[in-house]
């Protein structure tokens, strides 16, 4: 049973990896830029979909969880010759994904006037 679950997770992980590569090559957007754009677009989309505010922590936290799962998958599906380099790339991906969502969360919470219309 455990081996079947592991096989299904590995197959899903490979499919996810192929989807990411397809998207990267189809759009011409670099791997790093996809993390930057993807994080902020997903945060805004989740907040809009659930009619929430960017000032609430949960859209940010959801992006963090999604990115951690993505990086866990990368570590288990990809096998680099140098583990330190692979871990470093994962840390960079995490930072790139979270920097703009973190900035949006901080600004929406502590400087909400930046998001309001002037009357």
GROMACS .gro file of N, CA and C in nm:
model
  357
    1UNK      N    1   0.083  -0.119   0.000
    1UNK     CA    2   0.000   0.000   0.000
    1UNK      C    3   0.087   0.126   0.000
    2UNK      N    4   0.189   0.128   0.086
    2UNK     CA    5   0.278   0.243   0.095
    2UNK      C    6   0.356   0.261  -0.035
    3UNK      N    7   0.399   0.151  -0.095
    3UNK     CA    8   0.473   0.158  -0.221
    3UNK      C    9   0.384   0.210  -0.334
    4UNK      N   10   0.256   0.174  -0.332
    4UNK     CA   11   0.163   0.225  -0.434
    4UNK      C   12   0.144   0.375  -0.420
    5UNK      N   13   0.131   0.422  -0.297
    5UNK     CA   14   0.116   0.565  -0.272
    5UNK      C   15   0.242   0.640  -0.316
    6UNK      N   16   0.357   0.584  -0.284
    6UNK     CA   17   0.482   0.646  -0.324
    6UNK      C   18   0.494   0.652  -0.476
    7UNK      N   19   0.452   0.545  -0.544
    7UNK     CA   20   0.456   0.543  -0.691
    7UNK      C   21   0.363   0.647  -0.750
    8UNK      N   22   0.244   0.663  -0.693
    8UNK     CA   23   0.149   0.763  -0.742
    8UNK      C   24   0.202   0.905  -0.720
    9UNK      N   25   0.261   0.929  -0.603
    9UNK     CA   26   0.318   1.061  -0.575
    9UNK      C   27   0.434   1.092  -0.670
   10UNK      N   28   0.516   0.992  -0.698
   10UNK     CA   29   0.628   1.012  -0.790
   10UNK      C   30   0.576   1.042  -0.930
   11UNK      N   31   0.474   0.968  -0.974
   11UNK     CA   32   0.416   0.992  -1.107
   11UNK      C   33   0.355   1.132  -1.114
   12UNK      N   34   0.283   1.173  -1.009
   12UNK     CA   35   0.225   1.307  -1.005
   12UNK      C   36   0.336   1.412  -1.008
   13UNK      N   37   0.443   1.387  -0.933
   13UNK     CA   38   0.555   1.480  -0.929
   13UNK      C   39   0.622   1.495  -1.064
   14UNK      N   40   0.635   1.386  -1.137
   14UNK     CA   41   0.693   1.394  -1.271
   14UNK      C   42   0.601   1.471  -1.365
   15UNK      N   43   0.470   1.448  -1.355
   15UNK     CA   44   0.374   1.521  -1.438
   15UNK      C   45   0.381   1.671  -1.407
   16UNK      N   46   0.390   1.706  -1.278
   16UNK     CA   47   0.399   1.846  -1.239
   16UNK      C   48   0.527   1.909  -1.295
   17UNK      N   49   0.636   1.836  -1.289
   17UNK     CA   50   0.764   1.885  -1.341
   17UNK      C   51   0.752   1.910  -1.491
   18UNK      N   52   0.690   1.818  -1.563
   18UNK     CA   53   0.674   1.834  -1.707
   18UNK      C   54   0.583   1.953  -1.740
   19UNK      N   55   0.479   1.974  -1.660
   19UNK     CA   56   0.390   2.088  -1.678
   19UNK      C   57   0.468   2.219  -1.660
   20UNK      N   58   0.552   2.225  -1.558
   20UNK     CA   59   0.631   2.346  -1.534
   20UNK      C   60   0.727   2.372  -1.650
   21UNK      N   61   0.791   2.268  -1.700
   21UNK     CA   62   0.883   2.284  -1.813
   21UNK      C   63   0.809   2.327  -1.938
   22UNK      N   64   0.693   2.267  -1.963
   22UNK     CA   65   0.611   2.306  -2.078
   22UNK      C   66   0.573   2.453  -2.070
   23UNK      N   67   0.526   2.496  -1.952
   23UNK     CA   68   0.485   2.636  -1.934
   23UNK      C   69   0.602   2.731  -1.954
   24UNK      N   70   0.717   2.695  -1.901
   24UNK     CA   71   0.836   2.778  -1.915
   24UNK      C   72   0.874   2.794  -2.063
   25UNK      N   73   0.873   2.685  -2.136
   25UNK     CA   74   0.913   2.692  -2.277
   25UNK      C   75   0.804   2.755  -2.364
   26UNK      N   76   0.679   2.733  -2.330
   26UNK     CA   77   0.569   2.791  -2.407
   26UNK      C   78   0.567   2.944  -2.394
   27UNK      N   79   0.590   2.992  -2.273
   27UNK     CA   80   0.581   3.137  -2.249
   27UNK      C   81   0.712   3.209  -2.275
   28UNK      N   82   0.823   3.139  -2.269
   28UNK     CA   83   0.953   3.203  -2.283
   28UNK      C   84   0.997   3.275  -2.157
   29UNK      N   85   0.924   3.254  -2.048
   29UNK     CA   86   0.956   3.318  -1.920
   29UNK      C   87   1.054   3.228  -1.846
   30UNK      N   88   1.158   3.287  -1.791
   30UNK     CA   89   1.260   3.208  -1.722
   30UNK      C   90   1.204   3.142  -1.596
   31UNK      N   91   1.274   3.041  -1.552
   31UNK     CA   92   1.237   2.967  -1.431
   31UNK      C   93   1.222   3.061  -1.311
   32UNK      N   94   1.320   3.149  -1.292
   32UNK     CA   95   1.317   3.239  -1.178
   32UNK      C   96   1.202   3.338  -1.188
   33UNK      N   97   1.179   3.392  -1.307
   33UNK     CA   98   1.070   3.488  -1.326
   33UNK      C   99   0.934   3.421  -1.302
   34UNK      N  100   0.922   3.293  -1.336
   34UNK     CA  101   0.796   3.223  -1.313
   34UNK      C  102   0.765   3.216  -1.164
   35UNK      N  103   0.867   3.202  -1.081
   35UNK     CA  104   0.845   3.201  -0.937
   35UNK      C  105   0.797   3.337  -0.888
   36UNK      N  106   0.860   3.443  -0.937
   36UNK     CA  107   0.822   3.578  -0.894
   36UNK      C  108   0.678   3.608  -0.936
   37UNK      N  109   0.648   3.587  -1.062
   37UNK     CA  110   0.515   3.617  -1.115
   37UNK      C  111   0.411   3.522  -1.056
   38UNK      N  112   0.443   3.395  -1.051
   38UNK     CA  113   0.347   3.295  -1.002
   38UNK      C  114   0.303   3.319  -0.858
   39UNK      N  115   0.396   3.357  -0.773
   39UNK     CA  116   0.362   3.379  -0.632
   39UNK      C  117   0.263   3.492  -0.614
   40UNK      N  118   0.288   3.606  -0.678
   40UNK     CA  119   0.199   3.721  -0.660
   40UNK      C  120   0.066   3.700  -0.732
   41UNK      N  121   0.068   3.640  -0.850
   41UNK     CA  122  -0.058   3.613  -0.921
   41UNK      C  123  -0.144   3.516  -0.841
   42UNK      N  124  -0.084   3.412  -0.787
   42UNK     CA  125  -0.159   3.315  -0.708
   42UNK      C  126  -0.216   3.377  -0.581
   43UNK      N  127  -0.138   3.463  -0.515
   43UNK     CA  128  -0.187   3.530  -0.393
   43UNK      C  129  -0.309   3.617  -0.426
   44UNK      N  130  -0.299   3.696  -0.530
   44UNK     CA  131  -0.411   3.783  -0.569
   44UNK      C  132  -0.531   3.700  -0.613
   45UNK      N  133  -0.506   3.595  -0.690
   45UNK     CA  134  -0.617   3.509  -0.736
   45UNK      C  135  -0.688   3.441  -0.620
   46UNK      N  136  -0.613   3.390  -0.523
   46UNK     CA  137  -0.676   3.326  -0.408
   46UNK      C  138  -0.758   3.426  -0.327
   47UNK      N  139  -0.703   3.545  -0.306
   47UNK     CA  140  -0.777   3.646  -0.231
   47UNK      C  141  -0.905   3.685  -0.305
   48UNK      N  142  -0.897   3.701  -0.436
   48UNK     CA  143  -1.015   3.737  -0.515
   48UNK      C  144  -1.117   3.624  -0.519
   49UNK      N  145  -1.069   3.502  -0.540
   49UNK     CA  146  -1.158   3.386  -0.549
   49UNK      C  147  -1.238   3.366  -0.422
   50UNK      N  148  -1.174   3.386  -0.308
   50UNK     CA  149  -1.241   3.365  -0.180
   50UNK      C  150  -1.289   3.497  -0.118
   51UNK      N  151  -1.288   3.603  -0.199
   51UNK     CA  152  -1.336   3.735  -0.156
   51UNK      C  153  -1.275   3.776  -0.022
   52UNK      N  154  -1.147   3.767  -0.021
   52UNK     CA  155  -1.070   3.801   0.098
   52UNK      C  156  -0.983   3.922   0.067
   53UNK      N  157  -0.914   3.969   0.164
   53UNK     CA  158  -0.825   4.083   0.149
   53UNK      C  159  -0.680   4.035   0.145
   54UNK      N  160  -0.599   4.109   0.072
   54UNK     CA  161  -0.455   4.080   0.074
   54UNK      C  162  -0.395   4.111   0.210
   55UNK      N  163  -0.468   4.183   0.293
   55UNK     CA  164  -0.421   4.214   0.428
   55UNK      C  165  -0.437   4.095   0.523
   56UNK      N  166  -0.513   3.997   0.482
   56UNK     CA  167  -0.527   3.876   0.565
   56UNK      C  168  -0.409   3.784   0.539
   57UNK      N  169  -0.370   3.712   0.639
   57UNK     CA  170  -0.249   3.629   0.629
   57UNK      C  171  -0.272   3.503   0.546
   58UNK      N  172  -0.393   3.452   0.541
   58UNK     CA  173  -0.412   3.320   0.482
   58UNK      C  174  -0.377   3.311   0.334
   59UNK      N  175  -0.404   3.414   0.246
   59UNK     CA  176  -0.360   3.397   0.107
   59UNK      C  177  -0.207   3.386   0.097
   60UNK      N  178  -0.137   3.463   0.179
   60UNK     CA  179   0.008   3.456   0.184
   60UNK      C  180   0.053   3.318   0.232
   61UNK      N  181  -0.011   3.269   0.339
   61UNK     CA  182   0.026   3.138   0.394
   61UNK      C  183  -0.003   3.026   0.295
   62UNK      N  184  -0.111   3.038   0.219
   62UNK     CA  185  -0.143   2.937   0.118
   62UNK      C  186  -0.033   2.931   0.012
   63UNK      N  187   0.017   3.047  -0.030
   63UNK     CA  188   0.126   3.051  -0.128
   63UNK      C  189   0.251   2.987  -0.069
   64UNK      N  190   0.278   3.014   0.057
   64UNK     CA  191   0.395   2.954   0.122
   64UNK      C  192   0.383   2.802   0.123
   65UNK      N  193   0.268   2.750   0.158
   65UNK     CA  194   0.248   2.604   0.161
   65UNK      C  195   0.262   2.545   0.021
   66UNK      N  196   0.201   2.609  -0.077
   66UNK     CA  197   0.209   2.560  -0.216
   66UNK      C  198   0.355   2.559  -0.262
   67UNK      N  199   0.428   2.663  -0.231
   67UNK     CA  200   0.569   2.671  -0.273
   67UNK      C  201   0.654   2.567  -0.200
   68UNK      N  202   0.628   2.544  -0.073
   68UNK     CA  203   0.703   2.440  -0.001
   68UNK      C  204   0.676   2.302  -0.059
   69UNK      N  205   0.551   2.274  -0.096
   69UNK     CA  206   0.518   2.146  -0.160
   69UNK      C  207   0.589   2.136  -0.295
   70UNK      N  208   0.590   2.246  -0.370
   70UNK     CA  209   0.659   2.248  -0.499
   70UNK      C  210   0.808   2.219  -0.482
   71UNK      N  211   0.870   2.281  -0.384
   71UNK     CA  212   1.013   2.258  -0.363
   71UNK      C  213   1.041   2.118  -0.309
   72UNK      N  214   0.952   2.066  -0.227
   72UNK     CA  215   0.966   1.927  -0.179
   72UNK      C  216   0.962   1.833  -0.300
   73UNK      N  217   0.868   1.860  -0.391
   73UNK     CA  218   0.858   1.778  -0.511
   73UNK      C  219   0.986   1.788  -0.594
   74UNK      N  220   1.038   1.909  -0.612
   74UNK     CA  221   1.161   1.926  -0.688
   74UNK      C  222   1.275   1.845  -0.627
   75UNK      N  223   1.285   1.845  -0.495
   75UNK     CA  224   1.392   1.771  -0.429
   75UNK      C  225   1.378   1.620  -0.446
   76UNK      N  226   1.255   1.573  -0.459
   76UNK     CA  227   1.235   1.429  -0.470
   76UNK      C  228   1.230   1.378  -0.614
   77UNK      N  229   1.195   1.463  -0.707
   77UNK     CA  230   1.186   1.421  -0.847
   77UNK      C  231   1.318   1.444  -0.919
   78UNK      N  232   1.376   1.561  -0.899
   78UNK     CA  233   1.503   1.593  -0.964
   78UNK      C  234   1.618   1.541  -0.877
   79UNK      N  235   1.718   1.488  -0.940
   79UNK     CA  236   1.837   1.444  -0.867
   79UNK      C  237   1.959   1.511  -0.929
   80UNK      N  238   2.010   1.612  -0.860
   80UNK     CA  239   2.126   1.686  -0.907
   80UNK      C  240   2.253   1.617  -0.857
   81UNK      N  241   2.364   1.631  -0.931
   81UNK     CA  242   2.489   1.571  -0.885
   81UNK      C  243   2.540   1.635  -0.756
   82UNK      N  244   2.508   1.762  -0.735
   82UNK     CA  245   2.555   1.833  -0.617
   82UNK      C  246   2.434   1.872  -0.531
   83UNK      N  247   2.408   1.801  -0.420
   83UNK     CA  248   2.291   1.833  -0.336
   83UNK      C  249   2.292   1.975  -0.281
   84UNK      N  250   2.409   2.029  -0.251
   84UNK     CA  251   2.417   2.165  -0.200
   84UNK      C  252   2.364   2.265  -0.302
   85UNK      N  253   2.397   2.242  -0.427
   85UNK     CA  254   2.349   2.329  -0.533
   85UNK      C  255   2.197   2.317  -0.549
   86UNK      N  256   2.145   2.196  -0.538
   86UNK     CA  257   2.000   2.175  -0.550
   86UNK      C  258   1.927   2.241  -0.434
   87UNK      N  259   1.977   2.227  -0.312
   87UNK     CA  260   1.914   2.291  -0.197
   87UNK      C  261   1.921   2.443  -0.209
   88UNK      N  262   2.033   2.494  -0.260
   88UNK     CA  263   2.048   2.637  -0.280
   88UNK      C  264   1.948   2.690  -0.382
   89UNK      N  265   1.929   2.616  -0.489
   89UNK     CA  266   1.830   2.655  -0.591
   89UNK      C  267   1.689   2.655  -0.531
   90UNK      N  268   1.660   2.556  -0.446
   90UNK     CA  269   1.530   2.552  -0.381
   90UNK      C  270   1.508   2.670  -0.288
   91UNK      N  271   1.612   2.708  -0.214
   91UNK     CA  272   1.602   2.824  -0.125
   91UNK      C  273   1.581   2.952  -0.205
   92UNK      N  274   1.651   2.963  -0.318
   92UNK     CA  275   1.634   3.080  -0.404
   92UNK      C  276   1.491   3.084  -0.460
   93UNK      N  277   1.438   2.969  -0.503
   93UNK     CA  278   1.301   2.963  -0.555
   93UNK      C  279   1.201   3.007  -0.448
   94UNK      N  280   1.222   2.961  -0.326
   94UNK     CA  281   1.133   2.999  -0.216
   94UNK      C  282   1.137   3.150  -0.193
   95UNK      N  283   1.257   3.207  -0.190
   95UNK     CA  284   1.270   3.352  -0.169
   95UNK      C  285   1.206   3.430  -0.283
   96UNK      N  286   1.232   3.389  -0.406
   96UNK     CA  287   1.174   3.459  -0.521
   96UNK      C  288   1.022   3.452  -0.522
   97UNK      N  289   0.969   3.338  -0.483
   97UNK     CA  290   0.823   3.321  -0.482
   97UNK      C  291   0.758   3.406  -0.375
   98UNK      N  292   0.822   3.419  -0.260
   98UNK     CA  293   0.757   3.482  -0.144
   98UNK      C  294   0.785   3.631  -0.129
   99UNK      N  295   0.882   3.686  -0.200
   99UNK     CA  296   0.919   3.826  -0.174
   99UNK      C  297   0.805   3.924  -0.206
  100UNK      N  298   0.743   3.914  -0.321
  100UNK     CA  299   0.634   4.007  -0.354
  100UNK      C  300   0.507   3.979  -0.274
  101UNK      N  301   0.465   3.853  -0.254
  101UNK     CA  302   0.351   3.831  -0.166
  101UNK      C  303   0.373   3.885  -0.025
  102UNK      N  304   0.495   3.874   0.025
  102UNK     CA  305   0.526   3.927   0.158
  102UNK      C  306   0.515   4.079   0.158
  103UNK      N  307   0.569   4.142   0.056
  103UNK     CA  308   0.559   4.288   0.045
  103UNK      C  309   0.413   4.333   0.035
  104UNK      N  310   0.333   4.262  -0.047
  104UNK     CA  311   0.191   4.297  -0.058
  104UNK      C  312   0.119   4.281   0.075
  105UNK      N  313   0.148   4.174   0.148
  105UNK     CA  314   0.086   4.151   0.278
  105UNK      C  315   0.121   4.265   0.374
  106UNK      N  316   0.248   4.300   0.381
  106UNK     CA  317   0.292   4.407   0.472
  106UNK      C  318   0.227   4.540   0.435
  107UNK      N  319   0.230   4.575   0.308
  107UNK     CA  320   0.171   4.701   0.266
  107UNK      C  321   0.020   4.705   0.287
  108UNK      N  322  -0.048   4.596   0.256
  108UNK     CA  323  -0.193   4.592   0.272
  108UNK      C  324  -0.233   4.601   0.420
  109UNK      N  325  -0.150   4.548   0.508
  109UNK     CA  326  -0.181   4.551   0.652
  109UNK      C  327  -0.144   4.684   0.716
  110UNK      N  328  -0.025   4.736   0.682
  110UNK     CA  329   0.026   4.851   0.755
  110UNK      C  330   0.026   4.983   0.676
  111UNK      N  331  -0.008   4.976   0.549
  111UNK     CA  332  -0.020   5.099   0.469
  111UNK      C  333  -0.138   5.084   0.373
  112UNK      N  334  -0.257   5.056   0.426
  112UNK     CA  335  -0.371   5.029   0.337
  112UNK      C  336  -0.409   5.148   0.250
  113UNK      N  337  -0.370   5.267   0.290
  113UNK     CA  338  -0.400   5.385   0.209
  113UNK      C  339  -0.337   5.380   0.071
  114UNK      N  340  -0.231   5.304   0.056
  114UNK     CA  341  -0.169   5.290  -0.075
  114UNK      C  342  -0.260   5.218  -0.175
  115UNK      N  343  -0.358   5.145  -0.124
  115UNK     CA  344  -0.447   5.067  -0.209
  115UNK      C  345  -0.584   5.131  -0.224
  116UNK      N  346  -0.605   5.248  -0.163
  116UNK     CA  347  -0.735   5.316  -0.168
  116UNK      C  348  -0.732   5.425  -0.275
  117UNK      N  349  -0.850   5.450  -0.332
  117UNK     CA  350  -0.862   5.559  -0.429
  117UNK      C  351  -0.865   5.692  -0.358
  118UNK      N  352  -0.802   5.790  -0.418
  118UNK     CA  353  -0.811   5.926  -0.365
  118UNK      C  354  -0.946   5.984  -0.404
  119UNK      N  355  -1.008   6.051  -0.312
  119UNK     CA  356  -1.140   6.109  -0.341
  119UNK      C  357  -1.129   6.258  -0.353
   0.00000   0.00000   0.00000
